[in-house]
Amino acid sequence: QVQLVESGGGLVQTGGSLRLSCTASGRFFNIIDMGWYRQAPGRERESVALITRDDTSNYADSVKGRFIISRGTTKTTVYLQMNGVKPEDTAVYYCYARIGTLRINTYWGQGTQVTVSS
């Protein structure tokens, strides 16, 4: 079974920075991509950023130029560097990983709260 463990959430002031981490563990092969979604109260979960196995990254328009997604050297850890945060970035951030070859499964972390104070 695959597990994703997130860390790094917390309270930060507007304009500040925060780094989220997520590590995948367990028995698996072939991570297709990893990334982050977020969900604010009363809103649907939305994609924030993703990074593929060849290190191609994509970002939501709302975070372009402020957030940076990267992977660790082992390729099983993904980071989200959040710079210039805004109150509208307040949400629970969920890490995910799509893993598999013939059969692809999506795994989710438990979520980590990010709160941006104005």
Coordinates of C-alpha atoms in Angstrom, one line a residue:
Q1 CA 0.0 0.0 0.0
V2 CA 1.2 3.5 -0.8
Q3 CA 1.2 6.2 1.8
L4 CA 1.7 9.9 1.4
V5 CA 2.8 11.9 4.4
E6 CA 2.6 15.7 4.3
S7 CA 4.3 18.3 6.5
G8 CA 5.0 22.0 6.6
G9 CA 1.6 23.6 6.9
G10 CA 0.8 26.3 9.4
L11 CA 0.1 30.0 9.9
V12 CA 1.9 32.6 7.8
Q13 CA 1.4 36.3 7.3
T14 CA 0.5 37.8 4.0
G15 CA 3.6 38.1 1.8
G16 CA 5.4 35.4 3.7
S17 CA 6.7 32.0 2.6
L18 CA 6.0 28.5 3.6
R19 CA 7.3 25.1 2.2
L20 CA 5.1 22.0 2.1
S21 CA 6.6 18.5 1.8
C22 CA 5.1 15.2 0.9
T23 CA 6.8 11.8 0.9
A24 CA 5.5 8.7 -0.7
S25 CA 6.3 5.4 0.9
G26 CA 5.4 1.7 0.4
R27 CA 5.8 -0.7 -2.4
F28 CA 5.3 0.9 -5.8
F29 CA 6.8 1.4 -9.1
N30 CA 6.6 4.2 -11.7
I31 CA 5.4 7.5 -10.2
I32 CA 3.8 9.2 -13.2
D33 CA 3.3 12.6 -11.4
M34 CA 2.9 14.1 -8.0
G35 CA 1.4 17.4 -7.0
W36 CA -0.8 19.4 -4.8
Y37 CA -4.5 20.3 -4.6
R38 CA -6.1 22.6 -2.2
Q39 CA -9.6 23.1 -0.8
A40 CA -10.8 26.2 1.0
P41 CA -14.0 26.2 3.1
G42 CA -17.1 26.1 0.9
R43 CA -15.1 25.6 -2.3
E44 CA -14.3 22.7 -4.5
R45 CA -10.9 21.1 -4.4
E46 CA -8.6 22.7 -7.0
S47 CA -5.3 21.8 -8.6
V48 CA -2.4 23.9 -7.5
A49 CA 0.7 22.4 -9.1
L50 CA 2.0 19.2 -10.4
I51 CA 5.4 17.8 -11.5
T52 CA 5.8 14.8 -13.8
R53 CA 8.4 12.1 -13.7
D54 CA 10.5 14.0 -16.3
D55 CA 10.3 17.1 -14.1
T56 CA 7.8 19.0 -16.2
S57 CA 5.8 21.3 -13.9
N58 CA 2.4 23.0 -14.3
Y59 CA 0.7 25.6 -12.1
A60 CA -2.7 27.0 -11.6
D61 CA -2.9 30.6 -12.9
S62 CA -3.5 31.8 -9.4
V63 CA -0.1 30.7 -8.1
K64 CA 2.1 31.1 -11.1
G65 CA 5.2 33.2 -10.3
R66 CA 4.7 32.7 -6.6
F67 CA 4.7 28.9 -5.9
I68 CA 7.4 26.5 -7.0
I69 CA 7.0 22.7 -7.1
S70 CA 10.0 20.5 -7.0
R71 CA 11.1 16.9 -6.3
G72 CA 13.7 15.5 -4.0
T73 CA 16.7 13.5 -5.2
T74 CA 14.9 10.2 -4.5
K75 CA 11.9 11.3 -6.7
T76 CA 9.5 10.1 -4.0
T77 CA 9.3 13.5 -2.2
V78 CA 7.6 16.6 -3.6
Y79 CA 7.9 20.1 -2.3
L80 CA 5.7 23.1 -2.7
Q81 CA 7.5 26.4 -2.0
M82 CA 4.9 29.0 -1.4
N83 CA 6.2 32.6 -1.7
G84 CA 4.3 35.8 -1.5
V85 CA 1.3 34.1 0.0
K86 CA -2.1 35.8 0.0
P87 CA -5.2 35.3 2.3
E88 CA -6.9 33.5 -0.6
D89 CA -4.2 30.8 -0.4
T90 CA -5.7 29.7 2.9
A91 CA -6.9 26.1 2.4
V92 CA -6.2 22.5 3.3
Y93 CA -3.4 21.4 0.9
Y94 CA -3.5 17.8 -0.3
C95 CA -0.6 16.0 -1.8
Y96 CA -1.3 13.3 -4.4
A97 CA 0.7 10.8 -6.5
R98 CA -0.4 8.9 -9.6
I99 CA 1.4 5.6 -9.7
G100 CA 1.3 2.6 -12.0
T101 CA 1.9 1.3 -15.4
L102 CA -1.0 -0.8 -16.9
R103 CA -3.2 0.2 -14.0
I104 CA -2.8 3.7 -12.6
N105 CA -3.9 4.6 -9.2
T106 CA -4.1 8.0 -7.5
Y107 CA -3.1 8.2 -3.8
W108 CA -3.8 11.1 -1.5
G109 CA -2.2 12.5 1.6
Q110 CA -4.2 13.4 4.7
G111 CA -4.0 17.2 4.0
T112 CA -2.2 20.0 5.8
Q113 CA -3.7 23.3 6.8
V114 CA -2.3 26.5 5.5
T115 CA -3.6 29.7 6.9
V116 CA -2.6 33.1 5.7
S117 CA -3.3 36.0 8.0
S118 CA -3.9 39.5 6.6

